[in-house]
PDB file of C-alpha atoms and ligand atoms in Angstrom:
ATOM      1  CA  MET A   1     -23.704 -42.296  63.246  1.00 92.00           C
ATOM      2  CA  ARG A   2     -23.461 -39.819  60.364  1.00 97.00           C
ATOM      3  CA  LEU A   3     -25.744 -40.787  57.529  1.00 97.00           C
ATOM      4  CA  ILE A   4     -27.210 -39.348  54.396  1.00 98.00           C
ATOM      5  CA  LEU A   5     -30.394 -40.570  52.789  1.00 98.00           C
ATOM      6  CA  MET A   6     -30.756 -40.078  49.051  1.00 97.00           C
ATOM      7  CA  GLY A   7     -33.272 -40.996  46.409  1.00 96.00           C
ATOM      8  CA  PRO A   8     -35.512 -39.312  43.862  1.00 95.00           C
ATOM      9  CA  PRO A   9     -38.572 -37.313  44.967  1.00 93.00           C
ATOM     10  CA  GLY A  10     -41.175 -39.842  46.103  1.00 91.00           C
ATOM     11  CA  ALA A  11     -38.674 -42.528  47.105  1.00 94.00           C
ATOM     12  CA  GLY A  12     -39.831 -42.339  50.726  1.00 93.00           C
ATOM     13  CA  LYS A  13     -36.853 -40.482  52.194  1.00 95.00           C
ATOM     14  CA  GLY A  14     -38.824 -38.421  54.684  1.00 94.00           C
ATOM     15  CA  THR A  15     -40.827 -41.373  56.000  1.00 94.00           C
ATOM     16  CA  GLN A  16     -37.754 -43.572  56.409  1.00 97.00           C
ATOM     17  CA  ALA A  17     -35.540 -40.773  57.748  1.00 97.00           C
ATOM     18  CA  ARG A  18     -37.638 -40.299  60.874  1.00 97.00           C
ATOM     19  CA  VAL A  19     -37.660 -44.004  61.796  1.00 97.00           C
ATOM     20  CA  VAL A  20     -34.003 -44.628  60.948  1.00 97.00           C
ATOM     21  CA  ALA A  21     -32.832 -41.543  62.851  1.00 97.00           C
ATOM     22  CA  GLU A  22     -34.756 -42.654  65.912  1.00 97.00           C
ATOM     23  CA  HIS A  23     -33.240 -46.148  65.659  1.00 95.00           C
ATOM     24  CA  PHE A  24     -29.728 -44.670  65.785  1.00 95.00           C
ATOM     25  CA  GLY A  25     -30.608 -41.951  68.321  1.00 96.00           C
ATOM     26  CA  VAL A  26     -29.661 -39.043  66.068  1.00 97.00           C
ATOM     27  CA  PRO A  27     -31.720 -36.136  64.696  1.00 98.00           C
ATOM     28  CA  ALA A  28     -33.239 -36.405  61.217  1.00 98.00           C
ATOM     29  CA  ILE A  29     -32.362 -33.193  59.412  1.00 98.00           C
ATOM     30  CA  SER A  30     -34.500 -32.567  56.334  1.00 98.00           C
ATOM     31  CA  THR A  31     -33.558 -29.552  54.234  1.00 98.00           C
ATOM     32  CA  GLY A  32     -36.988 -29.704  52.549  1.00 96.00           C
ATOM     33  CA  ASP A  33     -38.714 -29.560  55.974  1.00 96.00           C
ATOM     34  CA  ILE A  34     -36.548 -26.647  57.132  1.00 97.00           C
ATOM     35  CA  PHE A  35     -37.320 -24.751  53.925  1.00 97.00           C
ATOM     36  CA  ARG A  36     -41.062 -25.480  54.295  1.00 96.00           C
ATOM     37  CA  ALA A  37     -41.014 -24.308  57.941  1.00 97.00           C
ATOM     38  CA  ASN A  38     -39.381 -21.057  56.801  1.00 96.00           C
ATOM     39  CA  VAL A  39     -41.945 -20.637  54.032  1.00 96.00           C
ATOM     40  CA  SER A  40     -44.844 -21.027  56.458  1.00 96.00           C
ATOM     41  CA  GLN A  41     -43.243 -18.623  58.960  1.00 97.00           C
ATOM     42  CA  GLY A  42     -42.657 -16.099  56.161  1.00 97.00           C
ATOM     43  CA  THR A  43     -38.940 -15.626  56.938  1.00 96.00           C
ATOM     44  CA  ALA A  44     -36.552 -14.060  54.398  1.00 96.00           C
ATOM     45  CA  LEU A  45     -35.077 -17.524  53.794  1.00 96.00           C
ATOM     46  CA  GLY A  46     -38.571 -18.901  53.185  1.00 96.00           C
ATOM     47  CA  VAL A  47     -39.456 -16.168  50.713  1.00 96.00           C
ATOM     48  CA  GLU A  48     -36.259 -16.824  48.770  1.00 96.00           C
ATOM     49  CA  ALA A  49     -36.582 -20.644  48.866  1.00 97.00           C
ATOM     50  CA  LYS A  50     -40.244 -20.711  47.821  1.00 97.00           C
ATOM     51  CA  ARG A  51     -39.489 -19.335  44.343  1.00 97.00           C
ATOM     52  CA  TYR A  52     -37.251 -22.295  43.611  1.00 97.00           C
ATOM     53  CA  MET A  53     -39.310 -24.942  45.380  1.00 97.00           C
ATOM     54  CA  ASP A  54     -42.517 -24.069  43.551  1.00 95.00           C
ATOM     55  CA  ALA A  55     -40.672 -24.360  40.232  1.00 96.00           C
ATOM     56  CA  GLY A  56     -39.145 -27.727  41.166  1.00 96.00           C
ATOM     57  CA  GLU A  57     -35.622 -26.252  41.090  1.00 98.00           C
ATOM     58  CA  TYR A  58     -32.955 -26.490  43.747  1.00 98.00           C
ATOM     59  CA  VAL A  59     -32.455 -23.619  46.169  1.00 98.00           C
ATOM     60  CA  PRO A  60     -28.982 -22.116  45.488  1.00 98.00           C
ATOM     61  CA  ASP A  61     -26.088 -23.946  47.126  1.00 98.00           C
ATOM     62  CA  ASP A  62     -24.818 -21.001  49.176  1.00 97.00           C
ATOM     63  CA  VAL A  63     -28.223 -20.595  50.874  1.00 97.00           C
ATOM     64  CA  THR A  64     -28.678 -24.331  51.461  1.00 98.00           C
ATOM     65  CA  ASN A  65     -25.122 -24.939  52.673  1.00 98.00           C
ATOM     66  CA  ARG A  66     -25.294 -22.126  55.200  1.00 97.00           C
ATOM     67  CA  MET A  67     -28.584 -23.442  56.550  1.00 97.00           C
ATOM     68  CA  VAL A  68     -27.220 -26.982  56.981  1.00 97.00           C
ATOM     69  CA  ARG A  69     -24.004 -25.747  58.583  1.00 96.00           C
ATOM     70  CA  ASP A  70     -26.021 -23.849  61.214  1.00 96.00           C
ATOM     71  CA  ARG A  71     -28.236 -26.864  61.886  1.00 97.00           C
ATOM     72  CA  ILE A  72     -25.337 -29.314  62.214  1.00 96.00           C
ATOM     73  CA  ASP A  73     -23.637 -26.970  64.681  1.00 94.00           C
ATOM     74  CA  GLU A  74     -26.539 -27.372  67.107  1.00 96.00           C
ATOM     75  CA  PRO A  75     -25.739 -29.528  70.147  1.00 96.00           C
ATOM     76  CA  ASP A  76     -28.215 -32.333  69.349  1.00 97.00           C
ATOM     77  CA  ALA A  77     -26.270 -33.089  66.146  1.00 96.00           C
ATOM     78  CA  ALA A  78     -22.919 -33.487  67.939  1.00 95.00           C
ATOM     79  CA  PRO A  79     -23.274 -37.300  68.358  1.00 94.00           C
ATOM     80  CA  GLY A  80     -24.377 -37.686  64.740  1.00 96.00           C
ATOM     81  CA  PHE A  81     -27.221 -36.990  62.339  1.00 97.00           C
ATOM     82  CA  LEU A  82     -29.190 -38.309  59.437  1.00 98.00           C
ATOM     83  CA  LEU A  83     -29.429 -35.887  56.527  1.00 98.00           C
ATOM     84  CA  ASP A  84     -32.572 -36.253  54.457  1.00 98.00           C
ATOM     85  CA  GLY A  85     -32.338 -34.496  51.095  1.00 97.00           C
ATOM     86  CA  TYR A  86     -28.825 -33.083  51.516  1.00 98.00           C
ATOM     87  CA  PRO A  87     -26.377 -33.097  49.774  1.00 98.00           C
ATOM     88  CA  ARG A  88     -28.031 -32.854  46.362  1.00 98.00           C
ATOM     89  CA  THR A  89     -25.237 -31.261  44.308  1.00 98.00           C
ATOM     90  CA  LEU A  90     -21.490 -31.836  43.996  1.00 98.00           C
ATOM     91  CA  ASP A  91     -20.873 -28.469  45.632  1.00 98.00           C
ATOM     92  CA  GLN A  92     -22.972 -29.573  48.612  1.00 98.00           C
ATOM     93  CA  VAL A  93     -20.961 -32.815  48.847  1.00 98.00           C
ATOM     94  CA  GLU A  94     -17.778 -30.778  49.220  1.00 98.00           C
ATOM     95  CA  GLU A  95     -19.324 -28.432  51.759  1.00 97.00           C
ATOM     96  CA  LEU A  96     -20.600 -31.341  53.826  1.00 98.00           C
ATOM     97  CA  ASP A  97     -17.157 -32.964  53.747  1.00 96.00           C
ATOM     98  CA  GLY A  98     -15.761 -29.772  55.237  1.00 96.00           C
ATOM     99  CA  MET A  99     -18.443 -29.592  57.935  1.00 95.00           C
ATOM    100  CA  ILE A 100     -17.838 -33.196  59.016  1.00 95.00           C
ATOM    101  CA  ALA A 101     -14.033 -33.034  58.815  1.00 93.00           C
ATOM    102  CA  HIS A 102     -14.246 -30.087  61.188  1.00 86.00           C
ATOM    103  CA  THR A 103     -15.802 -32.396  63.822  1.00 87.00           C
ATOM    104  CA  GLY A 104     -13.050 -35.011  63.371  1.00 89.00           C
ATOM    105  CA  HIS A 105     -15.496 -37.648  62.138  1.00 92.00           C
ATOM    106  CA  SER A 106     -16.467 -39.002  58.737  1.00 93.00           C
ATOM    107  CA  LEU A 107     -19.627 -39.976  56.923  1.00 96.00           C
ATOM    108  CA  ASP A 108     -20.586 -43.573  57.798  1.00 96.00           C
ATOM    109  CA  ALA A 109     -22.969 -44.340  54.945  1.00 97.00           C
ATOM    110  CA  ALA A 110     -24.865 -42.848  52.030  1.00 98.00           C
ATOM    111  CA  VAL A 111     -28.138 -44.728  51.617  1.00 98.00           C
ATOM    112  CA  VAL A 112     -29.895 -44.511  48.254  1.00 98.00           C
ATOM    113  CA  LEU A 113     -33.463 -45.739  47.841  1.00 97.00           C
ATOM    114  CA  THR A 114     -34.350 -46.823  44.311  1.00 96.00           C
ATOM    115  CA  VAL A 115     -37.939 -46.869  43.047  1.00 94.00           C
ATOM    116  CA  ASP A 116     -39.427 -47.334  39.537  1.00 92.00           C
ATOM    117  CA  PRO A 117     -39.975 -43.944  37.844  1.00 88.00           C
ATOM    118  CA  GLU A 118     -43.702 -44.474  37.208  1.00 87.00           C
ATOM    119  CA  GLU A 119     -44.265 -45.568  40.801  1.00 90.00           C
ATOM    120  CA  LEU A 120     -42.572 -42.323  41.927  1.00 91.00           C
ATOM    121  CA  VAL A 121     -44.978 -40.133  39.970  1.00 87.00           C
ATOM    122  CA  GLN A 122     -47.973 -42.112  41.246  1.00 89.00           C
ATOM    123  CA  ARG A 123     -46.800 -41.787  44.867  1.00 90.00           C
ATOM    124  CA  LEU A 124     -46.314 -38.030  44.512  1.00 90.00           C
ATOM    125  CA  LEU A 125     -49.679 -37.482  42.863  1.00 88.00           C
ATOM    126  CA  GLN A 126     -51.253 -39.386  45.723  1.00 89.00           C
ATOM    127  CA  ARG A 127     -49.308 -37.290  48.254  1.00 87.00           C
ATOM    128  CA  ALA A 128     -50.592 -34.159  46.487  1.00 85.00           C
ATOM    129  CA  GLN A 129     -54.108 -35.120  47.536  1.00 87.00           C
ATOM    130  CA  THR A 130     -53.244 -35.798  51.178  1.00 89.00           C
ATOM    131  CA  ASP A 131     -50.455 -33.327  52.075  1.00 87.00           C
ATOM    132  CA  GLY A 132     -51.245 -30.348  49.857  1.00 82.00           C
ATOM    133  CA  ARG A 133     -47.603 -29.542  49.035  1.00 83.00           C
ATOM    134  CA  THR A 134     -47.482 -26.761  46.446  1.00 85.00           C
ATOM    135  CA  ASP A 135     -44.682 -28.547  44.540  1.00 87.00           C
ATOM    136  CA  ASP A 136     -46.648 -31.780  44.039  1.00 87.00           C
ATOM    137  CA  THR A 137     -48.346 -30.808  40.747  1.00 89.00           C
ATOM    138  CA  GLU A 138     -47.638 -33.059  37.772  1.00 87.00           C
ATOM    139  CA  ASP A 139     -45.434 -30.552  35.874  1.00 90.00           C
ATOM    140  CA  VAL A 140     -43.376 -29.702  38.937  1.00 92.00           C
ATOM    141  CA  ILE A 141     -43.087 -33.370  39.896  1.00 91.00           C
ATOM    142  CA  ARG A 142     -41.618 -34.149  36.466  1.00 91.00           C
ATOM    143  CA  ARG A 143     -39.221 -31.201  36.708  1.00 94.00           C
ATOM    144  CA  ARG A 144     -38.065 -32.368  40.149  1.00 94.00           C
ATOM    145  CA  GLN A 145     -37.312 -35.820  38.721  1.00 93.00           C
ATOM    146  CA  GLU A 146     -35.253 -34.236  35.919  1.00 95.00           C
ATOM    147  CA  VAL A 147     -33.312 -32.029  38.312  1.00 97.00           C
ATOM    148  CA  TYR A 148     -32.610 -35.071  40.486  1.00 97.00           C
ATOM    149  CA  ALA A 149     -31.306 -37.034  37.492  1.00 96.00           C
ATOM    150  CA  GLU A 150     -29.113 -34.153  36.314  1.00 98.00           C
ATOM    151  CA  GLN A 151     -27.729 -32.842  39.583  1.00 98.00           C
ATOM    152  CA  THR A 152     -28.093 -35.505  42.256  1.00 98.00           C
ATOM    153  CA  GLU A 153     -27.674 -38.882  40.550  1.00 97.00           C
ATOM    154  CA  PRO A 154     -23.974 -38.166  39.901  1.00 98.00           C
ATOM    155  CA  LEU A 155     -23.469 -38.162  43.687  1.00 98.00           C
ATOM    156  CA  ILE A 156     -24.190 -41.890  43.758  1.00 98.00           C
ATOM    157  CA  GLY A 157     -20.923 -42.532  41.890  1.00 98.00           C
ATOM    158  CA  VAL A 158     -19.011 -40.295  44.285  1.00 98.00           C
ATOM    159  CA  TYR A 159     -20.137 -42.229  47.348  1.00 98.00           C
ATOM    160  CA  ARG A 160     -19.727 -45.578  45.593  1.00 98.00           C
ATOM    161  CA  GLU A 161     -16.084 -44.720  44.936  1.00 98.00           C
ATOM    162  CA  ARG A 162     -15.630 -43.881  48.590  1.00 97.00           C
ATOM    163  CA  GLY A 163     -17.012 -47.302  49.503  1.00 96.00           C
ATOM    164  CA  ILE A 164     -19.841 -45.973  51.688  1.00 97.00           C
ATOM    165  CA  LEU A 165     -22.757 -46.355  49.271  1.00 98.00           C
ATOM    166  CA  VAL A 166     -25.679 -48.506  50.422  1.00 97.00           C
ATOM    167  CA  GLU A 167     -28.100 -48.946  47.527  1.00 97.00           C
ATOM    168  CA  LEU A 168     -31.465 -50.398  48.538  1.00 97.00           C
ATOM    169  CA  ASP A 169     -34.778 -51.277  46.930  1.00 96.00           C
ATOM    170  CA  GLY A 170     -37.322 -48.665  48.035  1.00 96.00           C
ATOM    171  CA  MET A 171     -40.333 -50.515  46.603  1.00 94.00           C
ATOM    172  CA  GLY A 172     -42.895 -52.326  48.730  1.00 93.00           C
ATOM    173  CA  GLU A 173     -44.253 -51.804  52.237  1.00 94.00           C
ATOM    174  CA  VAL A 174     -42.782 -48.952  54.296  1.00 95.00           C
ATOM    175  CA  SER A 175     -41.892 -51.382  57.097  1.00 97.00           C
ATOM    176  CA  ALA A 176     -40.144 -53.761  54.676  1.00 97.00           C
ATOM    177  CA  VAL A 177     -37.992 -50.894  53.366  1.00 97.00           C
ATOM    178  CA  THR A 178     -37.197 -49.828  56.937  1.00 97.00           C
ATOM    179  CA  GLN A 179     -36.063 -53.377  57.728  1.00 97.00           C
ATOM    180  CA  ARG A 180     -33.800 -53.389  54.647  1.00 97.00           C
ATOM    181  CA  ILE A 181     -32.198 -50.151  55.861  1.00 97.00           C
ATOM    182  CA  PHE A 182     -31.691 -51.483  59.397  1.00 97.00           C
ATOM    183  CA  ASP A 183     -30.209 -54.752  58.097  1.00 96.00           C
ATOM    184  CA  ALA A 184     -27.738 -52.853  55.915  1.00 97.00           C
ATOM    185  CA  LEU A 185     -26.750 -50.241  58.503  1.00 96.00           C
ATOM    186  CA  ASP A 186     -26.640 -52.330  61.651  1.00 91.00           C
ATOM    187  CA  VAL A 187     -23.482 -54.054  60.377  1.00 89.00           C
ATOM    188  CA  ILE A 188     -21.646 -50.828  59.510  1.00 86.00           C
ATOM    189  CA  PRO A 189     -18.917 -49.741  61.937  1.00 77.00           C
ATOM    190  CA  GLN A 190     -19.554 -46.212  63.201  1.00 71.00           C
ATOM    191  CA  SER A 191     -16.839 -43.571  63.067  1.00 68.00           C
TER     192      SER A 191
HETATM  193  P1  AMP B   1     -37.842 -32.282  49.593  1.00 92.50           P
HETATM  194  O1  AMP B   1     -38.820 -32.109  50.700  1.00 92.50           O
HETATM  195  O2  AMP B   1     -36.589 -32.955  50.020  1.00 92.50           O
HETATM  196  O3  AMP B   1     -38.466 -32.921  48.381  1.00 92.50           O
HETATM  197  O4  AMP B   1     -37.398 -30.810  49.123  1.00 92.50           O
HETATM  198  C1  AMP B   1     -38.347 -29.896  48.621  1.00 92.50           C
HETATM  199  C2  AMP B   1     -37.655 -28.790  47.846  1.00 92.50           C
HETATM  200  O5  AMP B   1     -36.777 -28.069  48.720  1.00 92.50           O
HETATM  201  C3  AMP B   1     -36.775 -29.255  46.691  1.00 92.50           C
HETATM  202  O6  AMP B   1     -37.497 -29.503  45.502  1.00 92.50           O
HETATM  203  C4  AMP B   1     -35.840 -28.048  46.568  1.00 92.50           C
HETATM  204  O7  AMP B   1     -36.474 -26.952  45.930  1.00 92.50           O
HETATM  205  C5  AMP B   1     -35.611 -27.675  48.023  1.00 92.50           C
HETATM  206  N1  AMP B   1     -34.463 -28.408  48.582  1.00 92.50           N
HETATM  207  C6  AMP B   1     -34.484 -29.362  49.550  1.00 92.50           C
HETATM  208  N2  AMP B   1     -33.245 -29.808  49.809  1.00 92.50           N
HETATM  209  C7  AMP B   1     -32.412 -29.134  48.977  1.00 92.50           C
HETATM  210  C8  AMP B   1     -31.026 -29.166  48.747  1.00 92.50           C
HETATM  211  N3  AMP B   1     -30.211 -30.003  49.419  1.00 92.50           N
HETATM  212  N4  AMP B   1     -30.500 -28.332  47.813  1.00 92.50           N
HETATM  213  C9  AMP B   1     -31.289 -27.484  47.140  1.00 92.50           C
HETATM  214  N5  AMP B   1     -32.628 -27.418  47.282  1.00 92.50           N
HETATM  215  C10 AMP B   1     -33.194 -28.235  48.196  1.00 92.50           C
END
């Protein structure tokens, strides 16, 4: 199974990604988590990424694409993967197409979680108090929503045209959203 999970910041991607990946027996690959791990280890990649993350901007495509390519090449991703937070730009869509074509497979589904904008901000402000992420301040949260609308929302149309878009309601209990994802994906033929 080769899946991507999309949705605005606060839609619950990370939470759902872990459960859904486990259900399908594939690794959940979160670009945000890999960047944060690099930031906390103080690597060159982390130093570069932090500037963008703290401003609510996207890390440049060449840096992000290279990082994902390396991760997907690891043996545990050979049977499939769930990408959480990638691709986020049209350039990344193209790069991912190339990476998958190279393996002789194709993307099975692009899941998008939709959540009311005000609910998103509330969820992120709440997360700010529990997780202490440096990009969960109100200004940065709003900037991240704008960047998502400008750069990532257009990807929804791309995957809809390909016939692999699965648009789901991300509101309500975490377990109810998980069930919606399972119900939608369990009937999809895997490549
Ligand atoms: P996330 O944990 O998915 O909210 O990502 C946190 C931050 O990491 C984002 O606001 C971006 O600065 C950066 N990031 C994560 N994924 C990507 C991506 N696919 N392209 C560019 N930047 C990304």
